[in-house]
Each structure stands twice: as C-alpha cells, then as structure tokens.
GROMACS .gro file of C-alpha atoms in nm:
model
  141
    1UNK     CA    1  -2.872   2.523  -8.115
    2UNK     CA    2  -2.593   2.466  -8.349
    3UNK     CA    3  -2.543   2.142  -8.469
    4UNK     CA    4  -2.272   2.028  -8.779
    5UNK     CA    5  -2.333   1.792  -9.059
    6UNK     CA    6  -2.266   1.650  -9.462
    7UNK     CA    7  -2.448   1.777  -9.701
    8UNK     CA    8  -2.598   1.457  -9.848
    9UNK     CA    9  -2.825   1.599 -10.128
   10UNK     CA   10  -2.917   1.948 -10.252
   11UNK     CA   11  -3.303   2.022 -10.388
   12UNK     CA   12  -3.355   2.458 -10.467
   13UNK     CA   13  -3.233   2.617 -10.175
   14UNK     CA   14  -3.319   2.297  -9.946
   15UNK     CA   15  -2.998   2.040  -9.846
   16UNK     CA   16  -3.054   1.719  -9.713
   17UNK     CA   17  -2.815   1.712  -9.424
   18UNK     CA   18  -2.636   1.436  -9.189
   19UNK     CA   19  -2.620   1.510  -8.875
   20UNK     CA   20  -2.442   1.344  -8.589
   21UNK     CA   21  -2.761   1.132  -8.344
   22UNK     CA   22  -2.486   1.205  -8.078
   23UNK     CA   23  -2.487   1.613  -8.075
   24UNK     CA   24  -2.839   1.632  -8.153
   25UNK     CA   25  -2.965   1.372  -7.901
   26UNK     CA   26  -2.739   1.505  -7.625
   27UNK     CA   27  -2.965   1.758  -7.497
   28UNK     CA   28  -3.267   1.552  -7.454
   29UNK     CA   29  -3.327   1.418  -7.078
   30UNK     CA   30  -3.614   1.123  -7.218
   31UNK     CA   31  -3.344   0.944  -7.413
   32UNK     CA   32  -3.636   0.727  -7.549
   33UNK     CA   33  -3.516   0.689  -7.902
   34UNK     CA   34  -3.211   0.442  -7.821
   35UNK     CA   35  -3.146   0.424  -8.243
   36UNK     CA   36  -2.894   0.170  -8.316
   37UNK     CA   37  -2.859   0.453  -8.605
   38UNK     CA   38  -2.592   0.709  -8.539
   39UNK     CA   39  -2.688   0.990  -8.771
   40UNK     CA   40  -2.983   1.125  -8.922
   41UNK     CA   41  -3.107   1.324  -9.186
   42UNK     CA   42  -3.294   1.693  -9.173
   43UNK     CA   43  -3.340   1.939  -9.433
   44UNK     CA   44  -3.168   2.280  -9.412
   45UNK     CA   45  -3.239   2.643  -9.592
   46UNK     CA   46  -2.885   2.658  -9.795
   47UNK     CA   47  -2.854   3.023  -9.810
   48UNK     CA   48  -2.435   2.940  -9.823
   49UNK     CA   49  -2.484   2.756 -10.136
   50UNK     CA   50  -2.318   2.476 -10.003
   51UNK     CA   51  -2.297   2.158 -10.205
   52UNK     CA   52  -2.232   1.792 -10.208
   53UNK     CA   53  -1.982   1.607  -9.904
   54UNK     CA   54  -1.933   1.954  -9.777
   55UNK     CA   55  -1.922   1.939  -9.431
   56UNK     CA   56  -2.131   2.244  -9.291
   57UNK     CA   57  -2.275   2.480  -8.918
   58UNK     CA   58  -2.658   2.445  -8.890
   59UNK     CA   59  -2.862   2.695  -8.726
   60UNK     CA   60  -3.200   2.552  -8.508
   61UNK     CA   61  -3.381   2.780  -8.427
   62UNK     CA   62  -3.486   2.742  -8.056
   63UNK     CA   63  -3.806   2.891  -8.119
   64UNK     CA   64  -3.814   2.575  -8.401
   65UNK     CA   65  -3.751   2.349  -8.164
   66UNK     CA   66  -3.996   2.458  -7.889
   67UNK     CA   67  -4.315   2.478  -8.103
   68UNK     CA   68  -4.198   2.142  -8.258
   69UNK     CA   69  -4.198   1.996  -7.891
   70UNK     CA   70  -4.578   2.132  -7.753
   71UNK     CA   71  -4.701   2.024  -8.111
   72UNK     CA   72  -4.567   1.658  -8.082
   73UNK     CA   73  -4.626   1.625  -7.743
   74UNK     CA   74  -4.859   1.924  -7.594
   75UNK     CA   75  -5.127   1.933  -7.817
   76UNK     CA   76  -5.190   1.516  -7.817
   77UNK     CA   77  -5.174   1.555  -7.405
   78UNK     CA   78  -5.397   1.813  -7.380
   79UNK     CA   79  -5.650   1.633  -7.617
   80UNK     CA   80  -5.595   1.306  -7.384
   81UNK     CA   81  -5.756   1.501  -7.085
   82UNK     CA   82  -5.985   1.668  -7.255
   83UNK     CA   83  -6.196   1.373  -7.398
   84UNK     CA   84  -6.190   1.229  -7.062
   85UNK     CA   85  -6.375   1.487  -6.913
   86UNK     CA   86  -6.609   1.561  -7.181
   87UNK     CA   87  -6.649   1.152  -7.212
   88UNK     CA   88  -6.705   1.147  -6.812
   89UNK     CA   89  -6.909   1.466  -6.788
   90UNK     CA   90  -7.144   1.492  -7.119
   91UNK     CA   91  -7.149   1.151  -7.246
   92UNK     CA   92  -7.122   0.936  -6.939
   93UNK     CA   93  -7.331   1.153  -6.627
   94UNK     CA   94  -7.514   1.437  -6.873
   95UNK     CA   95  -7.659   1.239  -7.092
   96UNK     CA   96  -7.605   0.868  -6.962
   97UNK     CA   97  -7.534   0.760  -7.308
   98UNK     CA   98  -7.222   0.518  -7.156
   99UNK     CA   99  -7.083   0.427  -6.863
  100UNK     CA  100  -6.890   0.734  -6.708
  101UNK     CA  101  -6.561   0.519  -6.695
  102UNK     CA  102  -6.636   0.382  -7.051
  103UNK     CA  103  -6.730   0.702  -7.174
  104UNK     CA  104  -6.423   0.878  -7.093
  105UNK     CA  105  -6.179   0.585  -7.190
  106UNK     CA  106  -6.380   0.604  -7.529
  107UNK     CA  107  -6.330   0.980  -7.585
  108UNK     CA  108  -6.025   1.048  -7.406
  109UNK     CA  109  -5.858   0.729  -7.681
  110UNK     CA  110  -6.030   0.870  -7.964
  111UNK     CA  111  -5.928   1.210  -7.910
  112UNK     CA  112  -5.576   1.143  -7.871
  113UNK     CA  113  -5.594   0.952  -8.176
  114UNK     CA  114  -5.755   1.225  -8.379
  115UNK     CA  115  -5.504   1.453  -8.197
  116UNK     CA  116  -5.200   1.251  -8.351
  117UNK     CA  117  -5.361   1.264  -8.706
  118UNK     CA  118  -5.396   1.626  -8.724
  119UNK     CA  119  -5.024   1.661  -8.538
  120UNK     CA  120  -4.904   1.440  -8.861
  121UNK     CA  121  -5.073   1.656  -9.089
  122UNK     CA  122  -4.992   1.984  -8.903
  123UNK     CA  123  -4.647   1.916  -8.848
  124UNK     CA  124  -4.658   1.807  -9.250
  125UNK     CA  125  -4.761   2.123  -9.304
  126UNK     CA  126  -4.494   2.314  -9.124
  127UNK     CA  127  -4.225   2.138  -9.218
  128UNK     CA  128  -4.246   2.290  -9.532
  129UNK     CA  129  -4.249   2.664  -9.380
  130UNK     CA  130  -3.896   2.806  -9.483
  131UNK     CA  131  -3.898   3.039  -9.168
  132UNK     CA  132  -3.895   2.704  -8.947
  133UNK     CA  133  -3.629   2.518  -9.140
  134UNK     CA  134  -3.269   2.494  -8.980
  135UNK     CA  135  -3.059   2.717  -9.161
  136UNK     CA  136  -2.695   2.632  -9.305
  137UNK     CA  137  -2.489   2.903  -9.171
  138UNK     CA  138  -2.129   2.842  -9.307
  139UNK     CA  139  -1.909   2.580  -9.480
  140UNK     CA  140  -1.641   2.393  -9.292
  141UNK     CA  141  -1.473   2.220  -9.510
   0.00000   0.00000   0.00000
C-alpha cells in the first residue's frame, strides 16, 4: 500500500510523517474511526534521506498491515472465547467454584482485558522493529 505524506520531523533514520486520514482510511470497510482529524502521523524508515516539508511515497508493507490487524483485533477475540469456555467448563461445571454463566462472563472479561494489555505492550514492542516500519521510498517534491 502506498500512501504520500510531509515529512514533519526527522529522528536517525526514523521521519515523523503526515499522512492524508483520507487515502489511508479509504480502504477500510468498518469506518469506525469517524476523526474530525484529517491527517495523521506515522513514523517511516528514511532510507531517501528525506528532510523537513518534503513531501514524500511511503511504502506499507502489506504483510505490516496484516499482522498489525490479527494482533489488534485477532488475538483479543480469540482470548474473549477462550475464557468463556474455560470460565464455563473448569471454573463454573468442573470445579463449581461459580456459577457457569458467572464464571465465564468473569474469565471471558478478564481475559480480554489481559489480552488488550499484552496487545499494548506487544504492539509497543513491534513498533519499534525497523523491518515493520513503512518505508520512505522517494521524494516528491
């Protein structure tokens, strides 16, 4: 996905780029984030050596943008279901400790919000992976 922005501020190799909401945004089908902000800022691997107010062709990686979705969504899902059947199963019939319908709202909540810590500090984590930045590939102007 090719996107193009301003370079806003430069840090080592890393640019702080402004990119259009509107090109970015136009690919998504949820359209949940209805921003009355019409640009937004991502950090870029400037291999180009671009600098200040230029404007510049960002490479995302698809493969960037996949992993990014199952992390923010997958992975908080997946923990959702899981603690309701464990809560259900172990904790509510197995060992009777709750209620089976208590049980599993209890777990099923409290994994998902585990799940969203360890996304935040995951996705922390990668974001400062070079190899999944976006990459600057040229200067416009």
């Amino acid at each position: 996905m090719e996107e193009f922005g301003i370079v806003k501020k430069i840090d080592g190799n890393i640019a702080v780029v402004t990119i259009s909401k509107k090109g970015f945004c136009e690919s998504c089908t949820l359209g949940l984030c209805k921003s009355s902000e019409e640009s937004m800022e991502i950090n870029a691997l400037n291999h180009v050596n671009a600098q200040i107010g230029q404007k510049v062709k960002i490479l995302i990686k698809p493969y960037s943008y996949i992993k990014g979705s199952i992390l923010i969504y997958g992975i908080p899902a997946i923990s959702f279901v899981l603690g309701i059947i464990i809560g259900r199963e172990i904790f509510g019939i197995q060992l009777g400790i709750f209620d089976p319908d208590s049980g599993s709202a209890f777990l099923g909540f409290g994994a998902l919000a585990l799940s969203l810590i360890l996304v935040k500090i995951w996705s922390s984590k990668l974001n400062q992976k070079s190899r999944l930045l976006p990459v600057i590939k040229k200067i416009i102007e």
